[in-house]
mmCIF file of C-alpha atoms and ligand atoms in Angstrom:
data_model
loop_
_atom_site.group_PDB
_atom_site.id
_atom_site.type_symbol
_atom_site.label_atom_id
_atom_site.label_comp_id
_atom_site.label_asym_id
_atom_site.label_seq_id
_atom_site.Cartn_x
_atom_site.Cartn_y
_atom_site.Cartn_z
ATOM 1 C CA MET J 16 109.471 103.743 77.428
ATOM 2 C CA SER J 17 107.558 100.551 77.808
ATOM 3 C CA ILE J 18 109.120 97.486 79.887
ATOM 4 C CA GLU J 19 108.301 94.000 79.785
ATOM 5 C CA VAL J 20 109.474 91.289 82.007
ATOM 6 C CA VAL J 21 109.095 87.725 80.449
ATOM 7 C CA ASN J 22 109.356 84.508 82.651
ATOM 8 C CA ILE J 23 111.537 85.910 85.264
ATOM 9 C CA SER J 24 112.933 83.599 88.052
ATOM 10 C CA LYS J 25 115.178 84.549 90.903
ATOM 11 C CA SER J 26 116.396 82.842 93.936
ATOM 12 C CA TYR J 27 118.648 83.794 97.045
ATOM 13 C CA LYS J 28 120.320 80.283 97.774
ATOM 14 C CA ASN J 29 117.454 77.869 98.020
ATOM 15 C CA PHE J 30 114.604 80.545 98.199
ATOM 16 C CA MET J 31 112.522 81.497 95.477
ATOM 17 C CA ALA J 32 111.980 85.279 95.664
ATOM 18 C CA LEU J 33 110.305 85.497 92.362
ATOM 19 C CA ARG J 34 108.652 82.398 90.588
ATOM 20 C CA ASP J 35 108.055 82.746 86.649
ATOM 21 C CA VAL J 36 106.984 86.498 86.703
ATOM 22 C CA SER J 37 105.678 88.025 83.476
ATOM 23 C CA LEU J 38 104.406 91.846 83.132
ATOM 24 C CA GLN J 39 103.900 94.333 80.767
ATOM 25 C CA ILE J 40 104.122 97.872 81.518
ATOM 26 C CA PRO J 41 102.979 100.160 78.478
ATOM 27 C CA GLU J 42 104.580 103.450 78.051
ATOM 28 C CA GLY J 43 103.527 106.345 79.944
ATOM 29 C CA GLU J 44 101.747 104.415 82.428
ATOM 30 C CA LEU J 45 101.676 104.956 86.457
ATOM 31 C CA VAL J 46 101.706 101.118 87.625
ATOM 32 C CA ALA J 47 101.743 99.530 91.268
ATOM 33 C CA LEU J 48 103.520 96.919 92.451
ATOM 34 C CA LEU J 49 101.198 95.934 95.714
ATOM 35 C CA GLY J 50 101.966 92.897 97.758
ATOM 36 C CA PRO J 51 102.781 91.834 101.394
ATOM 37 C CA SER J 52 106.231 92.325 102.822
ATOM 38 C CA GLY J 53 108.369 89.438 101.373
ATOM 39 C CA SER J 54 106.363 88.974 98.336
ATOM 40 C CA GLY J 55 109.029 89.663 96.054
ATOM 41 C CA LYS J 56 108.288 93.607 95.131
ATOM 42 C CA THR J 57 111.950 95.055 95.726
ATOM 43 C CA THR J 58 113.310 92.010 93.991
ATOM 44 C CA LEU J 59 111.379 92.399 90.815
ATOM 45 C CA LEU J 60 112.408 96.264 91.100
ATOM 46 C CA ARG J 61 116.010 95.504 91.353
ATOM 47 C CA LEU J 62 116.041 93.218 88.421
ATOM 48 C CA ILE J 63 114.375 95.825 85.973
ATOM 49 C CA ALA J 64 116.903 98.332 87.253
ATOM 50 C CA GLY J 65 119.504 96.209 86.851
ATOM 51 C CA LEU J 66 120.726 95.976 90.218
ATOM 52 C CA GLU J 67 120.481 92.146 90.063
ATOM 53 C CA GLN J 68 120.675 89.164 87.475
ATOM 54 C CA PRO J 69 117.740 86.850 87.173
ATOM 55 C CA GLU J 70 118.629 83.204 86.878
ATOM 56 C CA GLN J 71 115.890 82.809 84.096
ATOM 57 C CA GLY J 72 113.747 85.052 81.920
ATOM 58 C CA SER J 73 114.617 88.429 80.250
ATOM 59 C CA ILE J 74 113.987 92.141 80.620
ATOM 60 C CA LEU J 75 112.837 94.313 77.448
ATOM 61 C CA PHE J 76 112.814 97.913 77.317
ATOM 62 C CA ASN J 77 110.723 99.201 74.218
ATOM 63 C CA GLY J 78 111.026 95.503 72.889
ATOM 64 C CA GLU J 79 114.810 95.417 73.163
ATOM 65 C CA ASP J 80 116.514 93.025 75.715
ATOM 66 C CA ASN J 81 118.440 94.835 78.462
ATOM 67 C CA THR J 82 118.400 91.387 80.554
ATOM 68 C CA ASP J 83 122.383 91.480 80.395
ATOM 69 C CA ARG J 84 122.784 95.486 80.216
ATOM 70 C CA ASP J 85 124.741 97.226 82.962
ATOM 71 C CA VAL J 86 122.774 99.149 85.552
ATOM 72 C CA ARG J 87 124.657 102.506 84.293
ATOM 73 C CA GLU J 88 123.583 102.169 80.623
ATOM 74 C CA ARG J 89 119.366 101.447 81.492
ATOM 75 C CA GLN J 90 118.655 104.862 82.200
ATOM 76 C CA VAL J 91 116.787 104.143 85.065
ATOM 77 C CA GLY J 92 115.782 106.592 87.809
ATOM 78 C CA PHE J 93 114.982 105.228 91.340
ATOM 79 C CA VAL J 94 114.013 106.109 94.996
ATOM 80 C CA PHE J 95 114.014 103.845 97.781
ATOM 81 C CA GLN J 96 112.035 103.940 100.687
ATOM 82 C CA HIS J 97 115.212 104.921 102.953
ATOM 83 C CA TYR J 98 117.178 106.445 100.092
ATOM 84 C CA ALA J 99 119.328 108.549 102.222
ATOM 85 C CA LEU J 100 120.192 111.843 100.471
ATOM 86 C CA PHE J 101 124.230 112.571 100.826
ATOM 87 C CA ARG J 102 124.278 114.364 104.262
ATOM 88 C CA HIS J 103 127.230 116.665 103.799
ATOM 89 C CA MET J 104 125.748 118.101 100.319
ATOM 90 C CA ASN J 105 123.133 120.564 100.255
ATOM 91 C CA ILE J 106 120.105 120.153 98.032
ATOM 92 C CA PHE J 107 121.355 121.965 94.812
ATOM 93 C CA ASP J 108 124.612 119.492 94.973
ATOM 94 C CA ASN J 109 122.501 116.125 95.877
ATOM 95 C CA ILE J 110 120.164 117.111 92.869
ATOM 96 C CA ALA J 111 123.105 117.809 90.501
ATOM 97 C CA PHE J 112 125.074 114.868 91.856
ATOM 98 C CA GLY J 113 123.948 112.246 88.583
ATOM 99 C CA LEU J 114 124.744 114.863 86.160
ATOM 100 C CA THR J 115 128.386 116.107 87.601
ATOM 101 C CA VAL J 116 129.399 112.447 87.897
ATOM 102 C CA ARG J 117 129.281 111.812 83.901
ATOM 103 C CA PRO J 118 132.016 111.376 82.023
ATOM 104 C CA ARG J 119 133.336 114.533 80.826
ATOM 105 C CA LYS J 120 132.014 113.844 76.905
ATOM 106 C CA THR J 121 128.564 113.472 78.044
ATOM 107 C CA ARG J 122 128.623 116.234 81.088
ATOM 108 C CA PRO J 123 126.546 119.171 80.967
ATOM 109 C CA SER J 124 128.193 122.522 81.293
ATOM 110 C CA LYS J 125 127.862 124.396 84.937
ATOM 111 C CA GLN J 126 125.713 126.728 83.528
ATOM 112 C CA GLU J 127 123.253 123.754 82.028
ATOM 113 C CA ILE J 128 123.291 122.028 85.221
ATOM 114 C CA GLN J 129 122.397 125.143 87.189
ATOM 115 C CA GLU J 130 119.435 125.557 85.029
ATOM 116 C CA LYS J 131 118.507 121.759 84.963
ATOM 117 C CA VAL J 132 118.258 121.924 88.837
ATOM 118 C CA HIS J 133 116.649 124.953 89.289
ATOM 119 C CA SER J 134 113.780 123.675 86.972
ATOM 120 C CA LEU J 135 113.681 120.583 88.926
ATOM 121 C CA LEU J 136 113.452 122.472 92.252
ATOM 122 C CA LYS J 137 110.735 124.269 90.739
ATOM 123 C CA LEU J 138 108.867 120.902 89.796
ATOM 124 C CA VAL J 139 109.115 119.499 93.077
ATOM 125 C CA GLN J 140 108.180 122.789 94.604
ATOM 126 C CA LEU J 141 111.277 123.351 96.683
ATOM 127 C CA ASP J 142 112.488 126.322 94.876
ATOM 128 C CA GLY J 143 114.599 128.454 97.300
ATOM 129 C CA LEU J 144 115.671 125.581 99.238
ATOM 130 C CA ALA J 145 118.762 125.052 97.208
ATOM 131 C CA HIS J 146 121.455 125.586 99.692
ATOM 132 C CA ARG J 147 119.759 124.047 102.684
ATOM 133 C CA TYR J 148 121.032 120.662 103.943
ATOM 134 C CA PRO J 149 119.023 117.395 104.163
ATOM 135 C CA SER J 150 118.893 117.687 107.925
ATOM 136 C CA GLN J 151 116.920 121.270 107.525
ATOM 137 C CA LEU J 152 114.240 119.587 105.436
ATOM 138 C CA SER J 153 111.015 117.592 106.553
ATOM 139 C CA GLY J 154 110.884 113.893 105.693
ATOM 140 C CA GLY J 155 108.288 114.840 102.710
ATOM 141 C CA GLN J 156 110.711 117.593 101.254
ATOM 142 C CA ARG J 157 113.322 114.866 101.435
ATOM 143 C CA GLN J 158 111.574 112.276 99.363
ATOM 144 C CA ARG J 159 110.969 114.965 96.979
ATOM 145 C CA VAL J 160 114.450 115.994 96.731
ATOM 146 C CA ALA J 161 115.274 112.283 96.117
ATOM 147 C CA LEU J 162 112.755 111.995 93.367
ATOM 148 C CA ALA J 163 114.320 115.373 91.723
ATOM 149 C CA ARG J 164 117.755 113.702 91.914
ATOM 150 C CA ALA J 165 116.400 110.437 90.154
ATOM 151 C CA LEU J 166 114.620 112.870 87.475
ATOM 152 C CA ALA J 167 118.150 114.755 86.708
ATOM 153 C CA VAL J 168 119.487 111.963 84.620
ATOM 154 C CA GLU J 169 116.521 112.368 82.430
ATOM 155 C CA PRO J 170 115.655 108.647 83.001
ATOM 156 C CA LYS J 171 113.490 106.574 80.448
ATOM 157 C CA PHE J 172 111.380 105.353 83.229
ATOM 158 C CA LEU J 173 111.087 105.758 87.341
ATOM 159 C CA LEU J 174 111.410 102.939 89.686
ATOM 160 C CA LEU J 175 110.063 104.070 93.451
ATOM 161 C CA ASP J 176 110.111 101.586 96.117
ATOM 162 C CA GLU J 177 107.810 102.470 98.941
ATOM 163 C CA PRO J 178 108.885 106.102 98.606
ATOM 164 C CA PHE J 179 106.113 107.279 101.062
ATOM 165 C CA GLY J 180 106.543 104.376 103.402
ATOM 166 C CA ALA J 181 108.476 106.034 106.096
ATOM 167 C CA LEU J 182 106.286 109.051 106.278
ATOM 168 C CA ASP J 183 103.173 109.917 108.005
ATOM 169 C CA THR J 184 99.466 109.661 106.995
ATOM 170 C CA LYS J 185 98.989 113.537 105.936
ATOM 171 C CA VAL J 186 102.510 113.916 104.372
ATOM 172 C CA ARG J 187 102.164 110.900 102.203
ATOM 173 C CA GLN J 188 98.529 111.793 101.141
ATOM 174 C CA GLU J 189 100.071 114.987 99.776
ATOM 175 C CA LEU J 190 103.133 113.562 98.371
ATOM 176 C CA ARG J 191 100.333 110.983 96.340
ATOM 177 C CA ARG J 192 98.544 113.820 94.983
ATOM 178 C CA TRP J 193 101.634 115.254 94.272
ATOM 179 C CA LEU J 194 103.098 112.338 92.439
ATOM 180 C CA ARG J 195 99.881 111.776 90.429
ATOM 181 C CA HIS J 196 100.052 115.530 89.273
ATOM 182 C CA LEU J 197 103.760 115.251 88.157
ATOM 183 C CA HIS J 198 102.972 111.696 86.429
ATOM 184 C CA GLY J 199 100.348 113.885 84.519
ATOM 185 C CA LYS J 200 102.900 116.484 83.535
ATOM 186 C CA LEU J 201 105.721 114.376 82.536
ATOM 187 C CA GLY J 202 104.253 111.593 80.933
ATOM 188 C CA LEU J 203 106.729 109.327 82.252
ATOM 189 C CA THR J 204 106.381 105.370 82.540
ATOM 190 C CA ILE J 205 106.409 105.087 86.734
ATOM 191 C CA LEU J 206 106.551 101.614 88.691
ATOM 192 C CA PHE J 207 106.256 101.804 92.189
ATOM 193 C CA VAL J 208 105.888 99.534 95.066
ATOM 194 C CA THR J 209 103.495 99.927 98.015
ATOM 195 C CA HIS J 210 102.195 97.280 100.615
ATOM 196 C CA ASP J 211 99.169 99.820 101.010
ATOM 197 C CA GLN J 212 96.238 98.867 98.743
ATOM 198 C CA GLU J 213 94.861 102.317 99.126
ATOM 199 C CA GLU J 214 97.848 104.058 97.922
ATOM 200 C CA ALA J 215 97.853 101.591 94.575
ATOM 201 C CA MET J 216 94.291 101.872 94.328
ATOM 202 C CA GLU J 217 94.473 106.130 94.350
ATOM 203 C CA LEU J 218 97.497 106.289 92.090
ATOM 204 C CA ALA J 219 97.699 103.532 89.899
ATOM 205 C CA ASP J 220 96.480 103.066 86.031
ATOM 206 C CA GLN J 221 97.322 99.314 86.424
ATOM 207 C CA VAL J 222 97.871 97.209 89.690
ATOM 208 C CA VAL J 223 99.942 94.430 89.762
ATOM 209 C CA VAL J 224 99.164 92.233 92.739
ATOM 210 C CA MET J 225 102.092 89.864 93.918
ATOM 211 C CA ASN J 226 102.235 87.240 96.648
ATOM 212 C CA GLU J 227 105.121 84.857 97.646
ATOM 213 C CA GLY J 228 106.957 85.526 94.365
ATOM 214 C CA ARG J 229 104.229 85.517 92.035
ATOM 215 C CA VAL J 230 101.734 87.667 90.066
ATOM 216 C CA GLU J 231 98.300 87.127 91.467
ATOM 217 C CA GLN J 232 96.343 89.443 88.908
ATOM 218 C CA VAL J 233 97.281 92.578 86.903
ATOM 219 C CA GLY J 234 94.652 95.074 86.146
ATOM 220 C CA PRO J 235 93.048 98.758 86.363
ATOM 221 C CA PRO J 236 92.315 99.207 90.427
ATOM 222 C CA GLU J 237 88.096 98.865 89.909
ATOM 223 C CA GLU J 238 88.676 95.651 88.186
ATOM 224 C CA ILE J 239 91.032 94.298 90.795
ATOM 225 C CA TYR J 240 88.875 95.434 93.648
ATOM 226 C CA ASN J 241 85.673 94.414 92.090
ATOM 227 C CA ARG J 242 86.660 91.138 90.060
ATOM 228 C CA PRO J 243 89.542 89.681 92.288
ATOM 229 C CA ALA J 244 90.997 86.771 90.482
ATOM 230 C CA ASN J 245 91.134 84.651 93.553
ATOM 231 C CA PRO J 246 90.881 84.812 97.502
ATOM 232 C CA PHE J 247 94.166 85.915 98.153
ATOM 233 C CA VAL J 248 93.479 89.208 95.933
ATOM 234 C CA TYR J 249 90.148 89.594 97.313
ATOM 235 C CA SER J 250 91.260 89.762 101.100
ATOM 236 C CA PHE J 251 94.612 91.807 100.053
ATOM 237 C CA LEU J 252 92.532 94.586 98.658
ATOM 238 C CA GLY J 253 89.870 95.029 101.229
ATOM 239 C CA ARG J 254 87.957 93.843 104.144
ATOM 240 C CA VAL J 255 86.270 90.562 103.252
ATOM 241 C CA ASN J 256 83.395 88.604 104.903
ATOM 242 C CA LEU J 257 83.232 84.802 104.497
ATOM 243 C CA PHE J 258 80.096 82.736 104.075
ATOM 244 C CA GLN J 259 78.909 79.296 104.001
ATOM 245 C CA GLY J 260 76.526 78.873 101.196
ATOM 246 C CA ARG J 261 74.916 76.201 99.033
ATOM 247 C CA ILE J 262 74.924 77.282 95.628
ATOM 248 C CA ARG J 263 72.031 76.011 93.303
ATOM 249 C CA ASP J 264 71.216 77.233 89.596
ATOM 250 C CA GLY J 265 73.592 80.245 90.315
ATOM 251 C CA LYS J 266 72.048 81.419 93.307
ATOM 252 C CA VAL J 267 73.076 81.129 96.949
ATOM 253 C CA GLN J 268 71.278 79.692 99.724
ATOM 254 C CA LEU J 269 72.141 81.209 102.963
ATOM 255 C CA GLY J 270 69.720 80.120 105.663
ATOM 256 C CA GLU J 271 66.078 81.057 104.781
ATOM 257 C CA ALA J 272 67.335 83.323 102.186
ATOM 258 C CA GLU J 273 68.610 82.968 98.898
ATOM 259 C CA PHE J 274 70.822 85.752 96.908
ATOM 260 C CA GLU J 275 72.091 86.617 93.608
ATOM 261 C CA THR J 276 75.801 85.915 92.956
ATOM 262 C CA GLN J 277 78.254 87.642 90.892
ATOM 263 C CA TRP J 278 80.038 84.396 89.705
ATOM 264 C CA THR J 279 80.068 80.889 90.572
ATOM 265 C CA GLN J 280 82.663 78.559 89.416
ATOM 266 C CA LYS J 281 80.798 75.739 88.234
ATOM 267 C CA ALA J 282 77.120 74.703 87.058
ATOM 268 C CA GLY J 283 74.873 72.386 89.548
ATOM 269 C CA GLU J 284 74.140 72.231 93.387
ATOM 270 C CA TYR J 285 77.261 72.507 95.827
ATOM 271 C CA ALA J 286 78.471 73.910 99.042
ATOM 272 C CA ALA J 287 80.893 76.719 98.681
ATOM 273 C CA VAL J 288 82.616 79.688 100.892
ATOM 274 C CA GLY J 289 81.399 82.760 99.713
ATOM 275 C CA TYR J 290 83.184 86.306 99.756
ATOM 276 C CA MET J 291 81.738 89.748 100.052
ATOM 277 C CA ARG J 292 82.763 93.101 101.142
ATOM 278 C CA PRO J 293 81.220 94.694 104.234
ATOM 279 C CA HIS J 294 79.764 97.428 102.415
ATOM 280 C CA ASP J 295 77.843 95.338 100.307
ATOM 281 C CA VAL J 296 75.722 94.151 103.364
ATOM 282 C CA GLU J 297 72.766 95.948 103.496
ATOM 283 C CA ILE J 298 71.049 96.342 106.666
ATOM 284 C CA SER J 299 67.044 96.590 107.570
ATOM 285 C CA LEU J 300 65.238 96.890 110.800
ATOM 286 C CA THR J 301 62.417 94.393 109.374
ATOM 287 C CA PRO J 302 62.927 91.250 107.685
ATOM 288 C CA LYS J 303 62.382 90.822 103.936
ATOM 289 C CA LYS J 304 60.695 87.382 103.333
ATOM 290 C CA GLY J 305 63.254 85.033 101.850
ATOM 291 C CA GLN J 306 65.717 87.950 101.249
ATOM 292 C CA SER J 307 67.349 88.630 104.586
ATOM 293 C CA VAL J 308 69.250 86.886 107.359
ATOM 294 C CA PRO J 309 68.668 87.902 110.945
ATOM 295 C CA ALA J 310 71.519 89.157 112.450
ATOM 296 C CA GLN J 311 72.681 90.487 116.199
ATOM 297 C CA ILE J 312 74.773 93.570 116.324
ATOM 298 C CA ARG J 313 77.947 92.852 118.341
ATOM 299 C CA HIS J 314 79.877 96.121 118.417
ATOM 300 C CA ILE J 315 79.601 99.288 116.448
ATOM 301 C CA SER J 316 82.830 101.428 115.484
ATOM 302 C CA LEU J 317 82.406 104.919 114.327
ATOM 303 C CA LEU J 318 85.420 105.467 111.839
ATOM 304 C CA GLY J 319 84.994 108.886 110.578
ATOM 305 C CA SER J 320 82.653 108.798 107.486
ATOM 306 C CA ILE J 321 81.505 105.321 107.604
ATOM 307 C CA VAL J 322 80.617 103.058 110.559
ATOM 308 C CA ARG J 323 81.345 99.471 111.049
ATOM 309 C CA LEU J 324 79.040 96.812 112.370
ATOM 310 C CA ASP J 325 80.321 93.812 114.156
ATOM 311 C CA LEU J 326 77.415 91.018 113.360
ATOM 312 C CA ARG J 327 76.886 87.625 114.324
ATOM 313 C CA ARG J 328 74.096 85.714 112.216
ATOM 314 C CA LEU J 329 71.472 84.616 114.517
ATOM 315 C CA ASP J 330 70.421 81.530 112.363
ATOM 316 C CA THR J 331 74.187 80.357 112.193
ATOM 317 C CA ASP J 332 76.476 82.269 114.463
ATOM 318 C CA GLU J 333 78.568 83.159 111.618
ATOM 319 C CA VAL J 334 80.006 86.563 112.526
ATOM 320 C CA PHE J 335 80.814 89.352 109.963
ATOM 321 C CA GLU J 336 81.041 92.812 109.165
ATOM 322 C CA ALA J 337 78.985 95.633 107.517
ATOM 323 C CA GLU J 338 79.927 98.995 106.725
ATOM 324 C CA LEU J 339 77.603 101.926 106.152
ATOM 325 C CA THR J 340 77.715 105.650 106.200
ATOM 326 C CA ARG J 341 77.083 107.976 108.990
ATOM 327 C CA GLN J 342 74.026 109.058 107.197
ATOM 328 C CA ARG J 343 72.427 105.729 106.793
ATOM 329 C CA PHE J 344 73.451 104.834 110.151
ATOM 330 C CA ALA J 345 71.814 107.582 111.762
ATOM 331 C CA GLU J 346 68.684 106.944 109.913
ATOM 332 C CA LEU J 347 68.404 103.439 111.249
ATOM 333 C CA GLN J 348 69.204 104.569 114.939
ATOM 334 C CA LEU J 349 71.131 101.306 115.317
ATOM 335 C CA GLU J 350 72.626 100.249 118.924
ATOM 336 C CA GLU J 351 74.690 97.411 120.340
ATOM 337 C CA LYS J 352 72.846 94.159 120.841
ATOM 338 C CA GLY J 353 70.149 95.018 118.598
ATOM 339 C CA THR J 354 68.510 92.775 116.174
ATOM 340 C CA VAL J 355 68.704 93.899 112.017
ATOM 341 C CA TYR J 356 68.494 91.834 109.105
ATOM 342 C CA VAL J 357 71.100 91.778 106.329
ATOM 343 C CA THR J 358 70.564 91.325 102.665
ATOM 344 C CA LEU J 359 73.717 90.388 100.722
ATOM 345 C CA HIS J 360 74.985 91.900 97.618
ATOM 346 C CA ASN J 361 77.877 91.054 95.493
ATOM 347 C CA LEU J 362 78.544 87.727 96.801
ATOM 348 C CA SER J 363 81.044 85.752 95.001
ATOM 349 C CA PHE J 364 82.042 82.187 94.918
HETATM 350 P P1 LIG R 5 109.149 92.702 99.317
HETATM 351 O O1 LIG R 5 109.780 93.891 98.751
HETATM 352 O O2 LIG R 5 107.867 92.336 98.544
HETATM 353 O O3 LIG R 5 109.079 92.901 100.768
HETATM 354 P P2 LIG R 5 111.886 91.283 98.510
HETATM 355 O O4 LIG R 5 111.729 91.323 97.251
HETATM 356 O O5 LIG R 5 112.588 92.279 99.429
HETATM 357 O O6 LIG R 5 110.006 91.477 98.991
HETATM 358 O O7 LIG R 5 112.035 89.746 99.267
HETATM 359 C C1 LIG R 5 111.403 88.735 98.727
HETATM 360 C C2 LIG R 5 111.757 87.355 99.507
HETATM 361 O O8 LIG R 5 113.459 87.432 99.330
HETATM 362 C C3 LIG R 5 111.969 87.741 101.175
HETATM 363 O O9 LIG R 5 111.500 86.608 101.708
HETATM 364 C C4 LIG R 5 113.373 88.243 101.232
HETATM 365 O O10 LIG R 5 113.733 87.778 102.629
HETATM 366 C C5 LIG R 5 114.182 87.404 100.175
HETATM 367 N N1 LIG R 5 115.465 87.984 99.819
HETATM 368 C C6 LIG R 5 115.574 89.225 99.543
HETATM 369 N N2 LIG R 5 116.814 89.509 99.348
HETATM 370 C C7 LIG R 5 117.657 88.619 99.641
HETATM 371 C C8 LIG R 5 118.932 88.446 100.073
HETATM 372 N N3 LIG R 5 119.635 89.395 99.275
HETATM 373 N N4 LIG R 5 119.116 87.539 100.058
HETATM 374 C C9 LIG R 5 118.430 86.320 100.702
HETATM 375 N N5 LIG R 5 117.349 86.709 100.565
HETATM 376 C C10 LIG R 5 116.516 87.636 100.291
HETATM 377 MG MG1 LIG R 6 110.513 95.741 99.726
#
């Protein structure tokens, strides 16, 4: 089912949690709501679910206005970060819960419930554990039970609020891969909240970047990463270097060097702050005339497959970071306090 949010605003007392938010989620997509804590992600999810009412705006499902419809009629499945399972119920009963509480007329038979729960247990790869209690499962297994419970009622879409937030890195990675697989299999529309840019980039077809109750940008992960709409998105999506430069004829002057720039805001000559990613810093041991600036290595961090350098420009004292592969690092034989020459790619102004 497609979801459309149109000009939604929501405040708590005097505080605006959402400001004129609009969003379109096509049927069958896996969409990430990405933003820092307090940016309004949970509020937006609760409004879509029908747990809260907006002051302004509307919410459409498949083009049909659902703004005033009760939560129970919306047929959404949701999983929250700390969505506790019923402790006194075993896994089978936890998953079956949504079906057993249905009014008699629409309630499936015992046999049907049995079959449904077993197929869901298989889907979330927990078959054989139906009779365990939540306390006998790991965190990752519990979140999969929560997902199975959300899926039991055959929701038209799934809303997941930081579903893996409380789990350790390794389990999170496993569950991410698993969620992507599940999405491929079910073809369900899924909106999931995360404050982790890597999680959003890895999983989502579309990423919605939120900040201070607003949508800052919507797009596929590479587009958001490579063509961020503004400085907030730029710095939220990854590490960023800032440089003072002069733009002239679409090129950037930094000290003695001139670099190409991705985009400039206006024509003519002016001073501006440029942004770039650390992995777009090219390191050389010898200067390239007019195309590099000298820098000193202040610190070297070995971070698994990549190496990060803390650098200081020798001409301006500006500090910045470079990231390079282990292999390139080994080739260059870099050492702390050494001087290198840097060429900057993909500078944006
Ligand atoms: P996120 O999920 O992105 O961390 P939330 O949607 O939970 O953000 O919250 C957005 C803002 O609204 C926060 O500043 C939060 O303190 C505020 N807020 C959320 N729920 C309530 C509430 N029930 N009462 C008052 N303020 C709230
Ligand atoms: Mg939240």
